[in-house]
PDB file of C-alpha atoms in Angstrom:
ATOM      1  CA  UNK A   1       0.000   0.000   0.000  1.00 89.00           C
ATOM      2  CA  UNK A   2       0.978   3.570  -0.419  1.00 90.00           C
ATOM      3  CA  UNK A   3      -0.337   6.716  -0.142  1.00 92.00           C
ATOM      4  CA  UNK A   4      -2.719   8.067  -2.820  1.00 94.00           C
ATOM      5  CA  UNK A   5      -4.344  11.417  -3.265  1.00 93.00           C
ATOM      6  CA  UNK A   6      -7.737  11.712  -4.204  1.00 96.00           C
ATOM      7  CA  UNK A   7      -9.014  13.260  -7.085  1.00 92.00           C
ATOM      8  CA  UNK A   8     -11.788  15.712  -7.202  1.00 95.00           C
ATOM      9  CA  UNK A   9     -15.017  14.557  -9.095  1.00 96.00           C
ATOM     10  CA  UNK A  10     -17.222  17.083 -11.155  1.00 96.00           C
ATOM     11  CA  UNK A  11     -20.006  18.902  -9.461  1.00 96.00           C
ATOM     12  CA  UNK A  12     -23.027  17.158 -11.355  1.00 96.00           C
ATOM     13  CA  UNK A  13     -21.381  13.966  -9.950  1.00 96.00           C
ATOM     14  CA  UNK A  14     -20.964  15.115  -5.854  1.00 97.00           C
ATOM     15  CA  UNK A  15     -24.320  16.768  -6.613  1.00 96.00           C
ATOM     16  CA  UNK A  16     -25.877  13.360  -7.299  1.00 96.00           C
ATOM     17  CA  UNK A  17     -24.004  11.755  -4.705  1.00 97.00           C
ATOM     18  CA  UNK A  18     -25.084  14.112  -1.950  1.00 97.00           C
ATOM     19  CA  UNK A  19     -28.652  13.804  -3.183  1.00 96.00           C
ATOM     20  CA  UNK A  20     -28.551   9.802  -2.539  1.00 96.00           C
ATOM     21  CA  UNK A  21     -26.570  10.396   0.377  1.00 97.00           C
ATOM     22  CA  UNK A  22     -29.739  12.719   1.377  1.00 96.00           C
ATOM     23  CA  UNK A  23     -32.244   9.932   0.772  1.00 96.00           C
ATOM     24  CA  UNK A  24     -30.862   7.176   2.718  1.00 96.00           C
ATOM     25  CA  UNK A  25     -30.350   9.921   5.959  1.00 94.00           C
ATOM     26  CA  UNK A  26     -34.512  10.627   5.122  1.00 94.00           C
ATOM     27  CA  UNK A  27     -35.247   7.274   5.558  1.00 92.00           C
ATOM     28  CA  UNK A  28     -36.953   5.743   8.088  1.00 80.00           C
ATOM     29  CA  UNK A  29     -37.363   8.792   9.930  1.00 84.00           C
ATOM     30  CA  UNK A  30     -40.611   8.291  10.974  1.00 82.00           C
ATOM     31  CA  UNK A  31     -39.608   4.738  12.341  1.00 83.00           C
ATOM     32  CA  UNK A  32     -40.524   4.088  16.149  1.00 86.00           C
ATOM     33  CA  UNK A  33     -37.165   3.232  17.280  1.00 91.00           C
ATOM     34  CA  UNK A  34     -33.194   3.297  16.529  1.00 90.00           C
ATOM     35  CA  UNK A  35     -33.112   0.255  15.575  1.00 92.00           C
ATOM     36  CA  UNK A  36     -35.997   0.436  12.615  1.00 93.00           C
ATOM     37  CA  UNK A  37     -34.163   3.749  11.861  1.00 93.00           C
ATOM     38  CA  UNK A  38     -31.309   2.291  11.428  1.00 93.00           C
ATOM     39  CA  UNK A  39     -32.858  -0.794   9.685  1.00 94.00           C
ATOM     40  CA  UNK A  40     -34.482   1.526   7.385  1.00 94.00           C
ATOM     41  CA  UNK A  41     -31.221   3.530   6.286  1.00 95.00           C
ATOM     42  CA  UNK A  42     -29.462   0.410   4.958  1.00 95.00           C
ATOM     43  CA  UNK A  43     -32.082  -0.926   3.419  1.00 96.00           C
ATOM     44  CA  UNK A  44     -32.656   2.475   1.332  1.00 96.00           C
ATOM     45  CA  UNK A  45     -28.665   2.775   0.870  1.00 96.00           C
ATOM     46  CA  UNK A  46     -28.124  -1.163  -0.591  1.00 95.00           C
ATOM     47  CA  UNK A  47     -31.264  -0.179  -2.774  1.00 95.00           C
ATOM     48  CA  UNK A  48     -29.975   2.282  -4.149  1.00 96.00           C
ATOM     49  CA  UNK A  49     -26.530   0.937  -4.437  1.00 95.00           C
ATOM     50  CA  UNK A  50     -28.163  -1.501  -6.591  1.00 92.00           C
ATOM     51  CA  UNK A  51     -29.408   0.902  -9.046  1.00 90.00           C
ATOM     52  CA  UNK A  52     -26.387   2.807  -9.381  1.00 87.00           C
ATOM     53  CA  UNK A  53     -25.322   3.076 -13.084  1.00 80.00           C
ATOM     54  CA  UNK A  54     -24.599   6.380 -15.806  1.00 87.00           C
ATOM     55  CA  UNK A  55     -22.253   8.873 -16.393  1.00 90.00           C
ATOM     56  CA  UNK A  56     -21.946   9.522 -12.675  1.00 93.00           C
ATOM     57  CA  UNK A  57     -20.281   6.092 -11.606  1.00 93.00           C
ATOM     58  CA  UNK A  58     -18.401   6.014 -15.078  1.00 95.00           C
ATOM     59  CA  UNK A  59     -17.055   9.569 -13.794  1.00 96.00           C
ATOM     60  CA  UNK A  60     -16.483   7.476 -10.494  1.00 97.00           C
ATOM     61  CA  UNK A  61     -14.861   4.493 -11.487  1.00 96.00           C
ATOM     62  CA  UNK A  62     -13.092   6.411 -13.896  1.00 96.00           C
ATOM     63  CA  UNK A  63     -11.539   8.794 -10.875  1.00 97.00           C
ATOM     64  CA  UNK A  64     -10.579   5.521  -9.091  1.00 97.00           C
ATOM     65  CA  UNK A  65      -8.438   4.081 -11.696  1.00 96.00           C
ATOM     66  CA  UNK A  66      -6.843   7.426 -11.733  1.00 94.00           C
ATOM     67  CA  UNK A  67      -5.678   7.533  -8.565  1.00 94.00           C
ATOM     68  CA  UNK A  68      -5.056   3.685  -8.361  1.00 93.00           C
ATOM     69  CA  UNK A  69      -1.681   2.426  -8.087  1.00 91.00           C
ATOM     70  CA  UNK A  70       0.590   0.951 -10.943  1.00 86.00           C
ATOM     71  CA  UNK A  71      -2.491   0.956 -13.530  1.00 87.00           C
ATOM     72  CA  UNK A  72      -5.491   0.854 -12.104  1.00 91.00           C
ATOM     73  CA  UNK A  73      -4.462  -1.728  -9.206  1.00 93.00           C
ATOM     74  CA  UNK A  74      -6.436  -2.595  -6.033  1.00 95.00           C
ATOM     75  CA  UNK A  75      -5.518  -0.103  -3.360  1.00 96.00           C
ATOM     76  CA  UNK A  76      -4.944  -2.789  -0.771  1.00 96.00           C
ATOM     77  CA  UNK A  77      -2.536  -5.391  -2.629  1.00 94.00           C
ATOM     78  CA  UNK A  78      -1.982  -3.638  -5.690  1.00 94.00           C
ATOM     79  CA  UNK A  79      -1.299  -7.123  -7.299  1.00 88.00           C
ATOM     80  CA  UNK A  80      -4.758  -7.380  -8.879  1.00 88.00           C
ATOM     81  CA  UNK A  81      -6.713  -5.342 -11.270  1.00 92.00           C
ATOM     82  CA  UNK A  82      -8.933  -3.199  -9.418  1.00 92.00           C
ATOM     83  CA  UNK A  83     -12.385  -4.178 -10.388  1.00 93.00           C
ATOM     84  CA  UNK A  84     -14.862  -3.311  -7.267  1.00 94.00           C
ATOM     85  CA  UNK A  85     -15.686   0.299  -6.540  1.00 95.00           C
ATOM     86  CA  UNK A  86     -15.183  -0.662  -2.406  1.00 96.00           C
ATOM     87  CA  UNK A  87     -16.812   0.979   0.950  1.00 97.00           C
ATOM     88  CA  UNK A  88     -14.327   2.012   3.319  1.00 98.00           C
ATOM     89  CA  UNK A  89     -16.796   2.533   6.071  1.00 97.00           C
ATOM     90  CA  UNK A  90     -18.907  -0.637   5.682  1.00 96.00           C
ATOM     91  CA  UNK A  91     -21.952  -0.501   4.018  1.00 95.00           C
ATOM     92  CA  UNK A  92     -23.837  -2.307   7.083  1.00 94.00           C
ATOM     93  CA  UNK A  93     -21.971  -0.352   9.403  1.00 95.00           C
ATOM     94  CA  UNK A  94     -22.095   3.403   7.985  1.00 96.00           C
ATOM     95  CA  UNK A  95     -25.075   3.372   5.116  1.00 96.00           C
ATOM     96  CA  UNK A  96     -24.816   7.050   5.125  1.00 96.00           C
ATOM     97  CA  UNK A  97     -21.226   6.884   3.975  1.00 97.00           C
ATOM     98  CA  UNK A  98     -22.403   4.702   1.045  1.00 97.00           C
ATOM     99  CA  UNK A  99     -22.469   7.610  -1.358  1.00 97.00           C
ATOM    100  CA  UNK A 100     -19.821   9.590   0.482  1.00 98.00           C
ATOM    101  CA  UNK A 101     -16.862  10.336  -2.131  1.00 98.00           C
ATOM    102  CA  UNK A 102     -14.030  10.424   0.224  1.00 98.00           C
ATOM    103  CA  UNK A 103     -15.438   6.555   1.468  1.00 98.00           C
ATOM    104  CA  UNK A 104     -15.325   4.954  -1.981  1.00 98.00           C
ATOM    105  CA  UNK A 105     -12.027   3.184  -2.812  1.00 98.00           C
ATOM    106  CA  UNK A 106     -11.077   0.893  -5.672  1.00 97.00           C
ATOM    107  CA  UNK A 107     -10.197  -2.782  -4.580  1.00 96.00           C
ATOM    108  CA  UNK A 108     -10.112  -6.410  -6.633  1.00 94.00           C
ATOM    109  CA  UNK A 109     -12.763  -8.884  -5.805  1.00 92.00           C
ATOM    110  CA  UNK A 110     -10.369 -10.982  -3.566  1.00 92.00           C
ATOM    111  CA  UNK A 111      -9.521  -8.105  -1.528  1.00 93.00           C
ATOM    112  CA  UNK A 112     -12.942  -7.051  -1.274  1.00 90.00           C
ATOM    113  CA  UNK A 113     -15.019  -9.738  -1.077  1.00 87.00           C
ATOM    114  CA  UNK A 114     -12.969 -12.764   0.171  1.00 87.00           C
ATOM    115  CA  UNK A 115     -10.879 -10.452   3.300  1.00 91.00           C
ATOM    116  CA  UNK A 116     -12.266  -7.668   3.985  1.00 93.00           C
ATOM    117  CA  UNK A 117     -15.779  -8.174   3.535  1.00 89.00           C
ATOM    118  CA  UNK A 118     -17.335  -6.082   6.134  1.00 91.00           C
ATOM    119  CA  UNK A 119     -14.570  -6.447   9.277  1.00 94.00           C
ATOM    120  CA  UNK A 120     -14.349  -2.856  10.310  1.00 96.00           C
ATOM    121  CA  UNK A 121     -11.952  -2.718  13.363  1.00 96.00           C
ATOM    122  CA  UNK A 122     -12.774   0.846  15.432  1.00 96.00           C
ATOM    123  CA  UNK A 123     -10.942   1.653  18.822  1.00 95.00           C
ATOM    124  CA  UNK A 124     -13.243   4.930  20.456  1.00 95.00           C
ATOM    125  CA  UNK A 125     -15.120   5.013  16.867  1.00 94.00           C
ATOM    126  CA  UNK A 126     -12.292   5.472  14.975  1.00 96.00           C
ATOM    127  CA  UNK A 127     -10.938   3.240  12.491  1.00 97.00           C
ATOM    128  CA  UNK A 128      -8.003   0.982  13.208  1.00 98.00           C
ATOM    129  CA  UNK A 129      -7.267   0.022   9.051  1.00 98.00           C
ATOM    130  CA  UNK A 130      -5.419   2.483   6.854  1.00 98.00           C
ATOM    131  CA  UNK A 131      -7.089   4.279   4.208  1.00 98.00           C
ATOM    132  CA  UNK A 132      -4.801   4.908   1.436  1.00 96.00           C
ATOM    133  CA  UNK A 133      -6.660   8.168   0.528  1.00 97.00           C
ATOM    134  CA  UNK A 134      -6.133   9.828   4.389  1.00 97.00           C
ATOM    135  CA  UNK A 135      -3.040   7.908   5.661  1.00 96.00           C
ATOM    136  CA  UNK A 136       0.005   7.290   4.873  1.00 94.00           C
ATOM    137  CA  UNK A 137       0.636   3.712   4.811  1.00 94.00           C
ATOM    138  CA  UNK A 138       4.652   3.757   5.398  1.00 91.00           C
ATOM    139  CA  UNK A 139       3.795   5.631   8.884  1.00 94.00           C
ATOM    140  CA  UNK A 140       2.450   2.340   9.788  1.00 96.00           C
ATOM    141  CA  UNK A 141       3.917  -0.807   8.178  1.00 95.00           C
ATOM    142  CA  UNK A 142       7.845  -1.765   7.328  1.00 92.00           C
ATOM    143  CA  UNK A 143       8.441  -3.635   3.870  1.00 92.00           C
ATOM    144  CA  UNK A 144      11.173  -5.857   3.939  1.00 89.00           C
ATOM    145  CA  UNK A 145      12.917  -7.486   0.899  1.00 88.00           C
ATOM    146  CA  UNK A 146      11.572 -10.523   1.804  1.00 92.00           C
ATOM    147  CA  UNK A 147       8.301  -9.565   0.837  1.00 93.00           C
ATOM    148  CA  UNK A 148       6.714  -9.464   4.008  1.00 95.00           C
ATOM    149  CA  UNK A 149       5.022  -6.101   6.458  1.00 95.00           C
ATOM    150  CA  UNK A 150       5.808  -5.529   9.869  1.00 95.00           C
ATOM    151  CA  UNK A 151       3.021  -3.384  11.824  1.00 97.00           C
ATOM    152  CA  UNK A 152       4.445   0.054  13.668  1.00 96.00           C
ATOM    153  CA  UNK A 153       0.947   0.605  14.950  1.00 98.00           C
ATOM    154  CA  UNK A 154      -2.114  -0.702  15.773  1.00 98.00           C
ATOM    155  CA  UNK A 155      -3.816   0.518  11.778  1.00 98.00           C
ATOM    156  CA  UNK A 156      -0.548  -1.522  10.219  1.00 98.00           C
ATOM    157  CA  UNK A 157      -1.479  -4.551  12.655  1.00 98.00           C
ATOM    158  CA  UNK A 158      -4.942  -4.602  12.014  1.00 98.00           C
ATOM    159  CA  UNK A 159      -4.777  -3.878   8.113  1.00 97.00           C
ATOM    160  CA  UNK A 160      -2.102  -6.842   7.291  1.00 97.00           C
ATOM    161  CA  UNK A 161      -4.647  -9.267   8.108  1.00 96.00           C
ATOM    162  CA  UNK A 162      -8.208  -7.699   7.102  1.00 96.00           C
ATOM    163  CA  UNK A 163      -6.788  -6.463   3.977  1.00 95.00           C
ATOM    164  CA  UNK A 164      -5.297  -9.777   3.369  1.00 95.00           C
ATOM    165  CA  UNK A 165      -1.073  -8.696   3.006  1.00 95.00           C
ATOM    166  CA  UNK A 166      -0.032 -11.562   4.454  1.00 95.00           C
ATOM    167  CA  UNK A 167      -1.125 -13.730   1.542  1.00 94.00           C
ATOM    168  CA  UNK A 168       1.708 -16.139   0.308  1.00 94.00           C
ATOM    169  CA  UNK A 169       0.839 -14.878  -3.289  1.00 94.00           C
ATOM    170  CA  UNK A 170       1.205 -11.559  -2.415  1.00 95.00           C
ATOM    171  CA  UNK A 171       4.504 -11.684  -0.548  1.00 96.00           C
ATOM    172  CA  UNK A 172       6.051 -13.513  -3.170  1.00 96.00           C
ATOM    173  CA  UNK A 173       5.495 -10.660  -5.892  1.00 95.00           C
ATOM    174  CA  UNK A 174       6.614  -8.502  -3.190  1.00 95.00           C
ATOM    175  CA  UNK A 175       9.843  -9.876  -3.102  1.00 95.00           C
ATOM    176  CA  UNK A 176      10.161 -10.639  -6.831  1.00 95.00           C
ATOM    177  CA  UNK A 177       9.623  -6.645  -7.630  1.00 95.00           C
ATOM    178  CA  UNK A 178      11.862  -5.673  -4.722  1.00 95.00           C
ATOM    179  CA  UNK A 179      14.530  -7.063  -6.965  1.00 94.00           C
ATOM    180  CA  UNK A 180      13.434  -5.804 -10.325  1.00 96.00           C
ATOM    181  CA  UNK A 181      12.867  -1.963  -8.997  1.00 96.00           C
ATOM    182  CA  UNK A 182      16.361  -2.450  -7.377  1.00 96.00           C
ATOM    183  CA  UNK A 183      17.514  -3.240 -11.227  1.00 97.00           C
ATOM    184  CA  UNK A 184      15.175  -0.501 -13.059  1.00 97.00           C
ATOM    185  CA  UNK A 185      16.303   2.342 -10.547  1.00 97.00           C
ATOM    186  CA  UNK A 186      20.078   0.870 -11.929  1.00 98.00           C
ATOM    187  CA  UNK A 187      18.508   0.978 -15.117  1.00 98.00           C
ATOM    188  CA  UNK A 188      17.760   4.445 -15.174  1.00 98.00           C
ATOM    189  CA  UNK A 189      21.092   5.758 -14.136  1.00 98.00           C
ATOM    190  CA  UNK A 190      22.924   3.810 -16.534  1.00 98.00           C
ATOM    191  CA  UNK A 191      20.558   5.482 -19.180  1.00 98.00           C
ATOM    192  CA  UNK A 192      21.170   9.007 -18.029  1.00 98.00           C
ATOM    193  CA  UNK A 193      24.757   7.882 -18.244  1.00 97.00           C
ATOM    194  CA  UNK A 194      24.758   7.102 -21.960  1.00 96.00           C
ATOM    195  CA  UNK A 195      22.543   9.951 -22.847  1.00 96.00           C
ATOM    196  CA  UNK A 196      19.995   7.482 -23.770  1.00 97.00           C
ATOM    197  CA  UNK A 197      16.908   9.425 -22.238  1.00 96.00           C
ATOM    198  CA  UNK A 198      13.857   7.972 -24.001  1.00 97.00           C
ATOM    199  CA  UNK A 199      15.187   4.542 -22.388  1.00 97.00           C
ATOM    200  CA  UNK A 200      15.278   6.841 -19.186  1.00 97.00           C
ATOM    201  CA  UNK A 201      11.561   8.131 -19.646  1.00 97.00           C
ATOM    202  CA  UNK A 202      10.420   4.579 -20.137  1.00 97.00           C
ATOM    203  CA  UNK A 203      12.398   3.246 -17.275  1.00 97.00           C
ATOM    204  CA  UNK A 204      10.872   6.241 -14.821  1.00 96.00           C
ATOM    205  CA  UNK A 205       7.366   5.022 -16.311  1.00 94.00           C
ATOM    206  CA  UNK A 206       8.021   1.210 -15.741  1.00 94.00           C
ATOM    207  CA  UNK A 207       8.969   2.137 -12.196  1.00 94.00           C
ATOM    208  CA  UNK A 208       5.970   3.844 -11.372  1.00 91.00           C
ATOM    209  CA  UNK A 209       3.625   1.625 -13.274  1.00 89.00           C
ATOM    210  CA  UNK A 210       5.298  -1.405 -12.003  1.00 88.00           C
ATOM    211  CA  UNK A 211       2.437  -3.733  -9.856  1.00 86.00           C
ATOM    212  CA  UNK A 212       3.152  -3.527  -6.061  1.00 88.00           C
ATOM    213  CA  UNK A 213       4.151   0.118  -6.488  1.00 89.00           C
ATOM    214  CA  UNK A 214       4.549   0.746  -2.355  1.00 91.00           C
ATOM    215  CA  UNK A 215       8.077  -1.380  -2.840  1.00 94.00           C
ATOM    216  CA  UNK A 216       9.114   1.360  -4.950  1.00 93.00           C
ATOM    217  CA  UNK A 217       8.232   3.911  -2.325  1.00 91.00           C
ATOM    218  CA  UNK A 218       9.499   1.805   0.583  1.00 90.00           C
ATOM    219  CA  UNK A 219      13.145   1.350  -1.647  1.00 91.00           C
ATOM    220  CA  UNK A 220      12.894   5.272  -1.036  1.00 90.00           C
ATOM    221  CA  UNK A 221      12.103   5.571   2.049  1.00 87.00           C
ATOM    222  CA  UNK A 222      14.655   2.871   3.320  1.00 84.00           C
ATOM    223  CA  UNK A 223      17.684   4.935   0.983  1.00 84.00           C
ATOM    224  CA  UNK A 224      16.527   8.245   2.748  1.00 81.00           C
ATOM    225  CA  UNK A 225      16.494   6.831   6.043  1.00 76.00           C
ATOM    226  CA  UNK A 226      19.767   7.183   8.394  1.00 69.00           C
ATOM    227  CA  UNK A 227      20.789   3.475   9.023  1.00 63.00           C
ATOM    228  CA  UNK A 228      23.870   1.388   9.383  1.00 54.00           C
ATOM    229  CA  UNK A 229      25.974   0.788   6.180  1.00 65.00           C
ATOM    230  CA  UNK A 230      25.475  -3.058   6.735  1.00 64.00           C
ATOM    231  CA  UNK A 231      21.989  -2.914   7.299  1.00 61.00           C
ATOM    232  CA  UNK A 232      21.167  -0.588   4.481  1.00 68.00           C
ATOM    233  CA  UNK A 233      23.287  -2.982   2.185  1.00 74.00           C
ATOM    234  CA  UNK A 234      20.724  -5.499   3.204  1.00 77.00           C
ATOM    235  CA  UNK A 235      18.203  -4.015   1.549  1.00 84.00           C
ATOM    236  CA  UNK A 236      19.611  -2.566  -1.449  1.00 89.00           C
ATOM    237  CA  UNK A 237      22.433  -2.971  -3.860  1.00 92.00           C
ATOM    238  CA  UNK A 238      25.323  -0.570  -4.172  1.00 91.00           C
ATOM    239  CA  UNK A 239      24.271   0.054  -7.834  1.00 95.00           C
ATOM    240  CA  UNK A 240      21.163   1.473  -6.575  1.00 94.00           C
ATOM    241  CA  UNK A 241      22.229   2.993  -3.759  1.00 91.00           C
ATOM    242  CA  UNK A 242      24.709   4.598  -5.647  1.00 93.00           C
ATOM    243  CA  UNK A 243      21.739   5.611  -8.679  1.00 96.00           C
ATOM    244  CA  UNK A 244      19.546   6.742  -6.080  1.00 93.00           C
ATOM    245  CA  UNK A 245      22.389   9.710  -4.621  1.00 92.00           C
ATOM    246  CA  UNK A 246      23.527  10.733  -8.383  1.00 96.00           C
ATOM    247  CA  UNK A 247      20.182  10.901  -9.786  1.00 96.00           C
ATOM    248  CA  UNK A 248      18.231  12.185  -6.716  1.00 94.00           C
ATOM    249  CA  UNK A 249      15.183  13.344  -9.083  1.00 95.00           C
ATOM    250  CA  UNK A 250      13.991   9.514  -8.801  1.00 96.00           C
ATOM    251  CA  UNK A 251      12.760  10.160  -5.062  1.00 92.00           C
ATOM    252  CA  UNK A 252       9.985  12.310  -6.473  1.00 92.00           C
ATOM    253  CA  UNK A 253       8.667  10.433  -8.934  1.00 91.00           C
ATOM    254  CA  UNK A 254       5.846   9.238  -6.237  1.00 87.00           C
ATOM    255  CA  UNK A 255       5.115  12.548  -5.225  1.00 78.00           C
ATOM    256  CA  UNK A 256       2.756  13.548  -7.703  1.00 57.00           C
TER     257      UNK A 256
END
């Protein structure tokens, strides 16, 4: 995971999304008790889920691939193509937030519907998974070459297993594109070297359109941190180490 921004959607589309969101907050408001209040809010929000369709979730799904990683990647294990327009907030658990922008995320169907389903882990209300539109993911798990993340708090512990990080799949391709980005940052340099810079551009492009983009950013993040010589030589060869200090322009490339 890493972080993404969010881009902004058209006003005929937030207008249409705050007039659903409007609808399911109407409902049931006549109903005798919380619970038939709250019955009757996500009933009216999975209706209307249901009917969703038109230029306004093109606009939507269209935004999501945008800000996906690598191209148009899950936001979770950015291995898979992202195919499910995906609740943050639970459907069940928040219907109000079903038409909320800033909730919607863009996940594949194993991600979505095989982990996290609707597990929703809150500590005083808040949520204890990372959102990859609000936080930073590297402020709360570690990547290591060997493919695997370690939690630094309780959002990185809780997300490795609801989002489903720990698969053996998913480590694997971790550790298999630790290596290549290793060899394309090398890549790059050695292009600059020779003057060669449309090989350059379309090295900087495979980089950031490579699948499991966050090993990219945590390659930068470990070669900006202040470690021991023999622990940073762990975790990345002198070539790139060496790429990464004479062409320092490659440690924005995520920024944007």
């Amino acid at each position: 995971m890493r972080k993404l921004r969010r881009e902004p959607l058209s006003e005929h589309a937030t207008r249409i999304l705050w007039k659903q969101t409007v609808k399911i907050v109407e409902a049931g408001r006549s109903a005798p008790s919380r619970s038939k209040l709250a019955k009757a809010r996500k009933d009216e929000a999975r209706r209307l889920w249901r009917q969703k369709a038109g230029a306004t979730f093109n606009e939507i799904r269209a935004a999501l691939k945008e800000m996906a990683p690598g191209v148009e990647r899950c936001m979770y294990c950015e291995s898979n193509e992202g195919t499910d327009i995906e609740h943050f907030w639970p459907q069940k658990q928040a219907p109000c937030r079903a038409f909320d922008w800033s909730n919607l995320l863009l996940a594949c169907s194993a991600c979505n519907s095989n982990h996290k389903r609707d597990r929703f882990p809150r500590k005083h209300g808040q949520p204890l998974l990372i959102n990859p539109t609000e936080d930073d993911p590297l402020d709360h798990l570690v990547l290591t070459p060997i493919g695997k993340f370690v939690p630094l708090t309780d959002k990185g512990e809780n997300s490795i297993p609801v989002f489903g990080l720990d698969r053996g799949p998913l480590e694997r391709s971790r550790v298999i594109a630790w290596a290549a980005v290793d060899g394309l940052i090398v890549r790059y340099a050695n292009a600059c070297k020779r003057g060669d810079f449309a090989s350059a551009l379309e090295t900087q492009r495979a980089l950031c359109e490579y699948p499991q983009v966050s090993v990219f950013a945590a390659i930068l993040r470990v070669a900006e941190s202040r470690v021991a010589e023999d622990f940073l030589s762990i975790y990345l060869s002198p070539e790139c180490r060496a790429a990464l200090v004479a062409y320092p322009e490659i440690k924005s490339w995520l920024d944007g």
